[in-house]
mmCIF file of C-alpha atoms in Angstrom:
data_model
loop_
_atom_site.group_PDB
_atom_site.id
_atom_site.type_symbol
_atom_site.label_atom_id
_atom_site.label_comp_id
_atom_site.label_asym_id
_atom_site.label_seq_id
_atom_site.Cartn_x
_atom_site.Cartn_y
_atom_site.Cartn_z
ATOM 1 C CA MET A 1 136.610 171.574 202.722
ATOM 2 C CA ARG A 2 133.032 171.385 201.409
ATOM 3 C CA LYS A 3 132.970 175.195 201.105
ATOM 4 C CA THR A 4 136.230 175.100 199.127
ATOM 5 C CA ILE A 5 134.934 172.393 196.775
ATOM 6 C CA LYS A 6 131.657 174.284 196.341
ATOM 7 C CA ALA A 7 133.481 177.551 195.570
ATOM 8 C CA THR A 8 135.776 175.806 193.097
ATOM 9 C CA PHE A 9 132.755 174.201 191.353
ATOM 10 C CA ILE A 10 130.935 177.539 191.062
ATOM 11 C CA THR A 11 134.092 179.191 189.688
ATOM 12 C CA ALA A 12 134.429 176.417 187.085
ATOM 13 C CA ILE A 13 130.794 176.813 186.000
ATOM 14 C CA ALA A 14 131.172 180.584 185.749
ATOM 15 C CA SER A 15 134.342 180.198 183.666
ATOM 16 C CA ALA A 16 132.583 177.720 181.376
ATOM 17 C CA LEU A 17 129.649 180.069 180.941
ATOM 18 C CA LEU A 18 132.012 182.963 180.204
ATOM 19 C CA LEU A 19 133.900 180.910 177.620
ATOM 20 C CA THR A 20 130.629 179.783 176.042
ATOM 21 C CA GLY A 21 129.460 183.379 175.878
ATOM 22 C CA CYS A 22 132.703 184.474 174.243
ATOM 23 C CA SER A 23 132.563 181.577 171.800
ATOM 24 C CA SER A 24 128.943 182.358 170.906
ATOM 25 C CA GLY A 25 129.731 186.034 170.462
ATOM 26 C CA GLN A 26 132.674 185.216 168.207
ATOM 27 C CA SER A 27 130.554 182.860 166.087
ATOM 28 C CA SER A 28 127.897 185.542 165.629
ATOM 29 C CA THR A 29 130.526 188.079 164.580
ATOM 30 C CA GLU A 30 132.075 185.629 162.160
ATOM 31 C CA THR A 31 128.647 184.881 160.693
ATOM 32 C CA LYS A 32 127.995 188.584 160.205
ATOM 33 C CA LYS A 33 131.412 188.970 158.595
ATOM 34 C CA GLU A 34 130.705 186.027 156.297
ATOM 35 C CA GLU A 35 127.357 187.553 155.276
ATOM 36 C CA LYS A 36 129.010 190.885 154.619
ATOM 37 C CA VAL A 37 131.745 189.271 152.538
ATOM 38 C CA SER A 38 129.159 187.292 150.566
ATOM 39 C CA PHE A 39 127.728 190.558 149.228
ATOM 40 C CA GLU A 40 131.061 191.891 147.969
ATOM 41 C CA ASN A 41 130.463 190.880 144.342
ATOM 42 C CA VAL A 42 126.753 191.709 144.353
ATOM 43 C CA PRO A 43 125.608 194.863 142.478
ATOM 44 C CA GLU A 44 125.338 197.875 144.764
ATOM 45 C CA ARG A 45 121.563 197.953 144.236
ATOM 46 C CA PHE A 46 121.236 194.698 146.212
ATOM 47 C CA ALA A 47 124.453 194.634 148.272
ATOM 48 C CA ASP A 48 122.759 195.861 151.444
ATOM 49 C CA GLY A 49 120.071 193.167 151.298
ATOM 50 C CA GLN A 50 117.471 195.750 150.339
ATOM 51 C CA GLY A 51 115.858 193.591 147.666
ATOM 52 C CA ALA A 52 113.124 194.960 145.393
ATOM 53 C CA LYS A 53 109.355 195.123 145.064
ATOM 54 C CA ILE A 54 108.006 193.534 141.865
ATOM 55 C CA LYS A 55 104.556 193.347 140.239
ATOM 56 C CA VAL A 56 103.703 190.635 137.694
ATOM 57 C CA ILE A 57 100.554 191.382 135.649
ATOM 58 C CA ARG A 58 99.182 188.850 133.142
ATOM 59 C CA LYS A 59 96.221 189.394 130.845
ATOM 60 C CA ILE A 60 95.206 185.771 130.257
ATOM 61 C CA GLY A 61 94.537 183.341 133.080
ATOM 62 C CA GLY A 62 92.434 180.513 134.415
ATOM 63 C CA ASP A 63 94.756 177.850 133.004
ATOM 64 C CA ASP A 64 97.619 175.764 134.353
ATOM 65 C CA HIS A 65 100.144 177.499 132.082
ATOM 66 C CA THR A 66 99.356 180.825 133.782
ATOM 67 C CA ALA A 67 99.621 179.295 137.258
ATOM 68 C CA GLN A 68 103.002 177.755 136.427
ATOM 69 C CA TYR A 69 104.290 180.990 134.865
ATOM 70 C CA LEU A 70 103.314 183.114 137.871
ATOM 71 C CA ALA A 71 104.759 180.530 140.272
ATOM 72 C CA GLY A 72 108.066 180.543 138.395
ATOM 73 C CA ALA A 73 108.333 184.335 138.504
ATOM 74 C CA LYS A 74 107.371 184.520 142.168
ATOM 75 C CA GLU A 75 109.698 181.749 143.344
ATOM 76 C CA GLU A 76 112.658 183.140 141.412
ATOM 77 C CA GLY A 77 112.058 186.651 142.716
ATOM 78 C CA GLU A 78 111.628 185.565 146.313
ATOM 79 C CA SER A 79 114.808 183.463 146.099
ATOM 80 C CA LEU A 80 116.616 186.744 145.299
ATOM 81 C CA GLY A 81 115.071 188.467 148.317
ATOM 82 C CA PHE A 82 112.379 190.327 146.334
ATOM 83 C CA GLN A 83 108.769 190.905 147.280
ATOM 84 C CA VAL A 84 106.708 189.641 144.337
ATOM 85 C CA ASP A 85 102.984 190.330 143.861
ATOM 86 C CA THR A 86 101.077 188.707 140.988
ATOM 87 C CA TYR A 87 97.791 189.436 139.217
ATOM 88 C CA THR A 88 95.891 187.873 136.330
ATOM 89 C CA ALA A 89 93.000 189.573 134.533
ATOM 90 C CA ASN A 90 91.656 186.243 133.217
ATOM 91 C CA GLY A 91 91.359 187.625 129.701
ATOM 92 C CA ASP A 92 89.554 190.831 130.689
ATOM 93 C CA THR A 93 91.210 193.699 128.785
ATOM 94 C CA ALA A 94 89.750 196.466 130.981
ATOM 95 C CA LYS A 95 90.878 194.747 134.194
ATOM 96 C CA PHE A 96 94.336 194.180 132.708
ATOM 97 C CA HIS A 97 94.902 197.867 131.957
ATOM 98 C CA ASP A 98 93.334 198.936 135.259
ATOM 99 C CA ALA A 99 95.775 196.668 137.082
ATOM 100 C CA ILE A 100 98.740 198.309 135.342
ATOM 101 C CA ALA A 101 97.374 201.791 136.095
ATOM 102 C CA GLN A 102 96.886 200.931 139.772
ATOM 103 C CA ALA A 103 100.313 199.296 140.074
ATOM 104 C CA MET A 104 101.848 202.409 138.526
ATOM 105 C CA GLN A 105 100.637 204.404 141.532
ATOM 106 C CA GLN A 106 102.266 202.008 143.976
ATOM 107 C CA ASP A 107 105.904 201.778 144.976
ATOM 108 C CA TYR A 108 107.031 198.891 142.793
ATOM 109 C CA ASP A 109 110.584 198.899 141.461
ATOM 110 C CA GLY A 110 109.941 196.672 138.469
ATOM 111 C CA TYR A 111 107.145 195.147 136.426
ATOM 112 C CA ILE A 112 106.636 192.009 134.350
ATOM 113 C CA ILE A 113 103.778 192.400 131.867
ATOM 114 C CA SER A 114 102.436 189.240 130.213
ATOM 115 C CA HIS A 115 100.211 188.954 127.117
ATOM 116 C CA GLY A 116 99.654 192.667 126.541
ATOM 117 C CA ASP A 117 98.358 192.469 122.979
ATOM 118 C CA ASP A 118 97.138 195.970 122.117
ATOM 119 C CA ALA A 119 98.362 199.529 121.540
ATOM 120 C CA ALA A 120 97.133 200.504 125.006
ATOM 121 C CA THR A 121 99.753 198.172 126.475
ATOM 122 C CA VAL A 122 102.463 200.125 124.652
ATOM 123 C CA ASN A 123 101.153 203.338 126.230
ATOM 124 C CA ASP A 124 101.045 201.709 129.674
ATOM 125 C CA VAL A 125 104.603 200.435 129.461
ATOM 126 C CA GLN A 126 105.880 203.757 128.124
ATOM 127 C CA LYS A 127 104.430 205.476 131.194
ATOM 128 C CA LEU A 128 106.175 202.988 133.470
ATOM 129 C CA VAL A 129 109.505 203.582 131.718
ATOM 130 C CA ASP A 130 109.005 207.374 131.841
ATOM 131 C CA ALA A 131 108.514 206.998 135.602
ATOM 132 C CA GLY A 132 111.923 205.336 135.830
ATOM 133 C CA LYS A 133 110.640 201.793 136.290
ATOM 134 C CA SER A 134 112.203 198.613 134.880
ATOM 135 C CA VAL A 135 109.960 196.488 132.649
ATOM 136 C CA VAL A 136 110.088 193.007 131.107
ATOM 137 C CA THR A 137 107.236 191.772 128.908
ATOM 138 C CA PHE A 138 106.219 188.306 127.768
ATOM 139 C CA ASP A 139 104.209 187.188 124.704
ATOM 140 C CA SER A 140 103.118 190.746 124.070
ATOM 141 C CA ILE A 141 102.733 193.144 121.157
ATOM 142 C CA ASN A 142 105.963 193.523 119.174
ATOM 143 C CA ASP A 143 105.956 197.338 119.395
ATOM 144 C CA LEU A 144 107.025 197.023 123.033
ATOM 145 C CA SER A 145 110.512 196.051 121.887
ATOM 146 C CA LYS A 146 110.875 199.562 120.444
ATOM 147 C CA ILE A 147 110.664 201.172 123.890
ATOM 148 C CA GLU A 148 114.177 201.810 125.135
ATOM 149 C CA GLY A 149 115.125 199.663 128.099
ATOM 150 C CA VAL A 150 112.229 197.204 127.746
ATOM 151 C CA THR A 151 112.849 193.516 126.997
ATOM 152 C CA LEU A 152 110.210 191.579 125.050
ATOM 153 C CA THR A 153 110.436 187.844 125.773
ATOM 154 C CA SER A 154 108.537 185.032 124.122
ATOM 155 C CA GLN A 155 108.519 181.344 123.539
ATOM 156 C CA ASP A 156 110.116 180.589 120.201
ATOM 157 C CA ASP A 157 106.685 180.426 118.570
ATOM 158 C CA GLU A 158 108.045 179.721 115.120
ATOM 159 C CA ALA A 159 109.978 176.737 116.482
ATOM 160 C CA LEU A 160 106.970 175.517 118.486
ATOM 161 C CA ALA A 161 104.737 175.536 115.408
ATOM 162 C CA ALA A 162 107.399 173.981 113.189
ATOM 163 C CA LEU A 163 108.156 171.151 115.636
ATOM 164 C CA ALA A 164 104.494 170.129 115.904
ATOM 165 C CA LEU A 165 103.657 170.588 112.214
ATOM 166 C CA ASP A 166 106.747 168.760 110.970
ATOM 167 C CA LYS A 167 105.722 165.744 113.068
ATOM 168 C CA LEU A 168 102.185 165.920 111.700
ATOM 169 C CA ILE A 169 103.474 166.015 108.120
ATOM 170 C CA GLU A 170 105.968 163.213 108.780
ATOM 171 C CA GLU A 171 103.526 160.850 110.467
ATOM 172 C CA GLN A 172 100.722 161.546 107.993
ATOM 173 C CA LYS A 173 103.205 160.937 105.162
ATOM 174 C CA GLY A 174 102.565 164.376 103.673
ATOM 175 C CA LYS A 175 98.890 163.768 102.959
ATOM 176 C CA ALA A 176 96.066 164.507 105.414
ATOM 177 C CA ALA A 177 92.770 166.255 105.981
ATOM 178 C CA ILE A 178 93.195 168.370 109.112
ATOM 179 C CA ALA A 179 91.301 170.674 111.442
ATOM 180 C CA TYR A 180 93.063 173.850 112.531
ATOM 181 C CA LEU A 181 92.449 175.116 116.085
ATOM 182 C CA TRP A 182 93.661 178.706 116.278
ATOM 183 C CA VAL A 183 92.499 182.159 117.363
ATOM 184 C CA ASP A 184 93.657 185.478 115.943
ATOM 185 C CA GLY A 185 94.580 188.631 117.854
ATOM 186 C CA PHE A 186 97.387 187.370 120.081
ATOM 187 C CA PRO A 187 101.048 187.935 119.099
ATOM 188 C CA PRO A 188 102.128 184.304 119.695
ATOM 189 C CA MET A 189 99.132 183.055 117.681
ATOM 190 C CA VAL A 190 100.015 185.383 114.820
ATOM 191 C CA ARG A 191 103.571 184.015 114.759
ATOM 192 C CA ARG A 192 102.374 180.402 114.895
ATOM 193 C CA ASN A 193 99.879 181.035 112.112
ATOM 194 C CA ALA A 194 102.627 182.408 109.840
ATOM 195 C CA VAL A 195 104.490 179.100 110.146
ATOM 196 C CA TYR A 196 101.269 177.148 109.559
ATOM 197 C CA GLN A 197 100.490 179.029 106.338
ATOM 198 C CA LYS A 198 104.056 178.495 105.120
ATOM 199 C CA LYS A 199 103.940 174.749 105.844
ATOM 200 C CA LEU A 200 100.641 174.376 103.981
ATOM 201 C CA LYS A 201 102.132 176.000 100.876
ATOM 202 C CA GLU A 202 105.189 173.755 101.074
ATOM 203 C CA ASN A 203 103.070 170.619 101.586
ATOM 204 C CA PRO A 204 100.016 170.741 99.280
ATOM 205 C CA GLY A 205 98.983 167.268 100.414
ATOM 206 C CA ILE A 206 97.995 168.701 103.817
ATOM 207 C CA LYS A 207 94.475 170.106 103.466
ATOM 208 C CA GLU A 208 92.652 172.209 106.038
ATOM 209 C CA VAL A 209 88.993 171.128 106.067
ATOM 210 C CA GLU A 210 87.802 172.877 109.248
ATOM 211 C CA ARG A 211 88.973 175.475 111.771
ATOM 212 C CA PHE A 212 87.792 176.740 115.124
ATOM 213 C CA GLY A 213 89.131 179.092 117.765
ATOM 214 C CA VAL A 214 87.908 181.157 120.692
ATOM 215 C CA ALA A 215 89.795 182.555 123.683
ATOM 216 C CA SER A 216 87.609 182.616 126.781
ATOM 217 C CA ALA A 217 87.394 181.336 130.340
ATOM 218 C CA ASP A 218 85.922 178.065 128.988
ATOM 219 C CA THR A 219 88.000 177.632 125.828
ATOM 220 C CA SER A 220 88.516 173.890 126.362
ATOM 221 C CA VAL A 221 84.778 173.296 126.816
ATOM 222 C CA GLN A 222 83.828 175.292 123.729
ATOM 223 C CA THR A 223 86.553 173.524 121.750
ATOM 224 C CA GLN A 224 85.308 170.138 122.917
ATOM 225 C CA ASN A 225 81.818 170.965 121.630
ATOM 226 C CA ALA A 226 83.152 172.318 118.319
ATOM 227 C CA VAL A 227 85.365 169.270 117.699
ATOM 228 C CA ALA A 228 82.495 166.926 118.570
ATOM 229 C CA ALA A 229 80.480 168.636 115.825
ATOM 230 C CA MET A 230 83.408 168.312 113.395
ATOM 231 C CA LEU A 231 83.725 164.592 114.081
ATOM 232 C CA SER A 232 80.066 164.002 113.253
ATOM 233 C CA LYS A 233 80.503 166.038 110.065
ATOM 234 C CA TYR A 234 83.604 164.116 108.966
ATOM 235 C CA PRO A 235 83.219 160.361 109.413
ATOM 236 C CA LYS A 236 86.171 158.015 109.799
ATOM 237 C CA GLY A 237 88.649 158.449 106.955
ATOM 238 C CA GLU A 238 87.703 162.069 106.219
ATOM 239 C CA LEU A 239 89.556 163.745 109.108
ATOM 240 C CA ASP A 240 93.057 162.557 109.892
ATOM 241 C CA ALA A 241 94.580 165.015 112.344
ATOM 242 C CA ILE A 242 94.176 168.216 114.341
ATOM 243 C CA PHE A 243 96.756 170.951 114.726
ATOM 244 C CA ALA A 244 96.073 172.775 117.996
ATOM 245 C CA THR A 245 97.995 176.001 118.527
ATOM 246 C CA TRP A 246 97.167 176.173 122.259
ATOM 247 C CA ASP A 247 96.861 173.423 124.852
ATOM 248 C CA ALA A 248 93.404 174.664 125.882
ATOM 249 C CA PHE A 249 92.352 173.746 122.327
ATOM 250 C CA ALA A 250 94.174 170.402 122.408
ATOM 251 C CA ILE A 251 92.705 169.178 125.681
ATOM 252 C CA GLY A 252 89.173 170.039 124.527
ATOM 253 C CA ALA A 253 89.775 168.210 121.253
ATOM 254 C CA ALA A 254 91.230 165.166 123.045
ATOM 255 C CA ARG A 255 88.126 164.843 125.212
ATOM 256 C CA ALA A 256 85.798 165.105 122.210
ATOM 257 C CA ILE A 257 87.761 162.470 120.285
ATOM 258 C CA LYS A 258 87.751 160.124 123.265
ATOM 259 C CA GLU A 259 83.988 160.478 123.767
ATOM 260 C CA ALA A 260 83.364 159.817 120.060
ATOM 261 C CA GLY A 261 85.722 156.831 119.943
ATOM 262 C CA ARG A 262 87.671 158.435 117.104
ATOM 263 C CA GLU A 263 91.233 157.892 118.351
ATOM 264 C CA GLU A 264 92.467 157.593 114.766
ATOM 265 C CA VAL A 265 92.312 161.411 114.614
ATOM 266 C CA LYS A 266 95.698 162.435 116.033
ATOM 267 C CA ILE A 267 96.400 165.735 117.811
ATOM 268 C CA TYR A 268 99.612 167.720 117.344
ATOM 269 C CA GLY A 269 99.628 170.582 119.829
ATOM 270 C CA ILE A 270 101.512 173.436 121.445
ATOM 271 C CA ASP A 271 102.070 174.098 125.178
ATOM 272 C CA VAL A 272 101.862 171.703 128.110
ATOM 273 C CA SER A 273 100.530 171.578 131.667
ATOM 274 C CA ASN A 274 99.860 169.007 134.393
ATOM 275 C CA ALA A 275 96.343 168.443 133.045
ATOM 276 C CA ASP A 276 97.749 168.003 129.526
ATOM 277 C CA LEU A 277 100.307 165.433 130.685
ATOM 278 C CA GLN A 278 97.591 163.467 132.452
ATOM 279 C CA GLU A 279 95.557 163.410 129.232
ATOM 280 C CA ILE A 280 98.543 162.467 127.045
ATOM 281 C CA HIS A 281 99.442 159.669 129.477
ATOM 282 C CA SER A 282 95.960 158.149 129.123
ATOM 283 C CA ALA A 283 96.053 154.869 127.197
ATOM 284 C CA ASP A 284 93.276 155.888 124.787
ATOM 285 C CA SER A 285 94.441 159.462 124.213
ATOM 286 C CA SER A 286 94.839 160.707 120.642
ATOM 287 C CA TRP A 287 97.277 163.486 121.638
ATOM 288 C CA ALA A 288 100.439 162.347 119.833
ATOM 289 C CA TYR A 289 102.839 165.280 120.249
ATOM 290 C CA THR A 290 103.042 168.679 121.877
ATOM 291 C CA ALA A 291 105.742 171.326 121.482
ATOM 292 C CA ALA A 292 106.356 173.456 124.543
ATOM 293 C CA VAL A 293 108.538 175.583 126.778
ATOM 294 C CA ASP A 294 108.367 175.089 130.547
ATOM 295 C CA PRO A 295 106.063 177.947 131.693
ATOM 296 C CA LYS A 296 107.624 177.968 135.154
ATOM 297 C CA LEU A 297 111.047 178.472 133.599
ATOM 298 C CA ILE A 298 109.669 181.316 131.472
ATOM 299 C CA GLY A 299 108.543 183.122 134.623
ATOM 300 C CA ALA A 300 111.928 182.545 136.265
ATOM 301 C CA VAL A 301 113.917 183.799 133.261
ATOM 302 C CA ASN A 302 111.704 186.893 133.016
ATOM 303 C CA MET A 303 112.482 187.636 136.668
ATOM 304 C CA ARG A 304 116.235 187.224 136.121
ATOM 305 C CA ILE A 305 116.171 189.698 133.235
ATOM 306 C CA LEU A 306 114.249 192.162 135.401
ATOM 307 C CA ALA A 307 116.784 191.721 138.218
ATOM 308 C CA LYS A 308 119.598 192.546 135.784
ATOM 309 C CA LYS A 309 117.778 195.705 134.721
ATOM 310 C CA LEU A 310 117.373 196.776 138.352
ATOM 311 C CA ALA A 311 121.096 196.128 138.859
ATOM 312 C CA GLY A 312 121.911 198.421 135.936
ATOM 313 C CA GLU A 313 123.223 195.600 133.739
ATOM 314 C CA ASP A 314 122.753 195.215 129.997
ATOM 315 C CA THR A 315 119.754 193.189 128.795
ATOM 316 C CA PRO A 316 118.559 192.348 125.264
ATOM 317 C CA GLN A 317 115.618 193.997 123.498
ATOM 318 C CA THR A 318 114.156 190.584 122.686
ATOM 319 C CA TYR A 319 114.697 187.046 123.895
ATOM 320 C CA ASP A 320 113.138 183.738 122.752
ATOM 321 C CA LEU A 321 113.071 180.687 125.013
ATOM 322 C CA LYS A 322 114.027 177.376 123.393
ATOM 323 C CA ALA A 323 111.222 174.963 122.502
ATOM 324 C CA SER A 324 111.072 171.184 123.129
ATOM 325 C CA LEU A 325 109.018 168.447 121.474
ATOM 326 C CA ILE A 326 107.242 165.998 123.801
ATOM 327 C CA SER A 327 105.883 162.720 122.445
ATOM 328 C CA GLN A 328 103.084 160.563 123.774
ATOM 329 C CA LYS A 329 105.431 157.565 123.608
ATOM 330 C CA GLN A 330 107.835 159.284 126.010
ATOM 331 C CA ILE A 331 105.052 160.031 128.486
ATOM 332 C CA GLN A 332 103.349 156.641 128.288
ATOM 333 C CA ALA A 333 106.675 154.827 128.707
ATOM 334 C CA SER A 334 106.960 156.235 132.227
ATOM 335 C CA ASN A 335 106.091 153.852 135.068
ATOM 336 C CA GLU A 336 104.817 156.747 137.179
ATOM 337 C CA ALA A 337 102.420 159.627 136.706
ATOM 338 C CA VAL A 338 104.167 162.393 134.771
ATOM 339 C CA ASN A 339 103.871 166.005 135.873
ATOM 340 C CA MET A 340 105.584 169.321 135.254
ATOM 341 C CA THR A 341 108.047 168.593 138.061
ATOM 342 C CA ASN A 342 109.348 165.196 136.946
ATOM 343 C CA LEU A 343 109.038 165.881 133.202
ATOM 344 C CA SER A 344 112.723 166.860 133.221
ATOM 345 C CA GLY A 345 113.582 163.210 133.848
ATOM 346 C CA ILE A 346 111.818 162.248 130.615
ATOM 347 C CA VAL A 347 112.488 165.150 128.235
ATOM 348 C CA ASN A 348 116.168 166.053 128.020
ATOM 349 C CA GLY A 349 116.838 169.638 129.120
ATOM 350 C CA TRP A 350 113.258 170.347 130.152
ATOM 351 C CA GLY A 351 112.912 173.154 132.691
ATOM 352 C CA GLU A 352 116.640 173.831 132.750
ATOM 353 C CA SER A 353 118.332 177.065 131.774
ATOM 354 C CA SER A 354 121.149 179.119 133.234
ATOM 355 C CA GLU A 355 120.313 182.042 130.917
ATOM 356 C CA PHE A 356 120.708 185.397 132.710
ATOM 357 C CA GLU A 357 121.505 183.672 136.014
ATOM 358 C CA GLU A 358 124.518 185.691 137.091
ATOM 359 C CA ASP A 359 126.970 184.648 139.805
ATOM 360 C CA TRP A 360 125.718 187.457 142.026
ATOM 361 C CA MET A 361 122.213 186.020 141.807
ATOM 362 C CA LYS A 362 123.537 182.718 143.130
ATOM 363 C CA VAL A 363 125.078 184.634 146.031
ATOM 364 C CA LEU A 364 121.733 186.235 146.862
ATOM 365 C CA LYS A 365 119.948 182.895 146.586
ATOM 366 C CA ALA A 366 122.422 181.279 148.972
ATOM 367 C CA HIS A 367 122.002 184.163 151.408
ATOM 368 C CA TYR A 368 118.207 184.224 151.433
ATOM 369 C CA LYS A 369 118.035 180.452 151.644
ATOM 370 C CA LYS A 370 119.451 180.600 155.211
#
């Protein structure tokens, strides 16, 4: 009897194990089928899960905007199953072009080039295109848009400048002595300056009394020193506001104003970062407004456009990302520390865009998220 019971028990266990094995095998097959089906509407270039190898090369660096931009490009690319390598030359022109030349010799499928501001960049990109590579550029020399197949992206620099300047003019009631923080030689700065010159002509009550601008690894420090000198030169009542065309200028100016106790001099700036938000949130900060585009979103959108190029889909020659205006009142009204992540809960639409995000990209993201 015991032998019979034992044999029956063993048979039951074996049957259970066999059924479990069959069930597991079926589940695995179904999973594979589901994965295969999920690629049905994905472009052939990516339908086999092959992905792509991407290089992101940026001329300027050393600031939070650059870090956010590179993070946005890398995260978006990796969510699509791409390998993404990034490099910043920290403002060194020779290193920037060397990086492109070296990357050209490696097996990258696509390239994102940021802040290429000279004719040599046009030559570099032309070589990449001639080699059959896909290229997207950001805040770079306008001639790049003439190269067939290349997309030149930028923040809407005209809108950024107009948003900040219009607030300055409004709050200063059309009459003010201002300092202009700007540096020539960079495409976005050239575009912002064009708006500035136009606004000055339209509003003769706004007078530029001083200007300063240098692009270097310590721009904010040099700006802080320059603004400190300006403040001693123009006592209270002789300098009303500062228009800063770059957040590295604005944060340096804000520190100088705070140290001098001259908070009546208001700053109207462009661009934003975590460090900027911390400064704007400060109770004694003079930084009233900043116009900006989420740098992380810029990197992500650049990567989406590049993915479309690799998939053989149509892309525009140029594309401008929409600007937002951020006020100090909005930031200081928050009960918690404001950063680039939670800024979307304060500024409507911040960091959100479905531009160039195709349905097949969502399929890839869902797949590689597993």
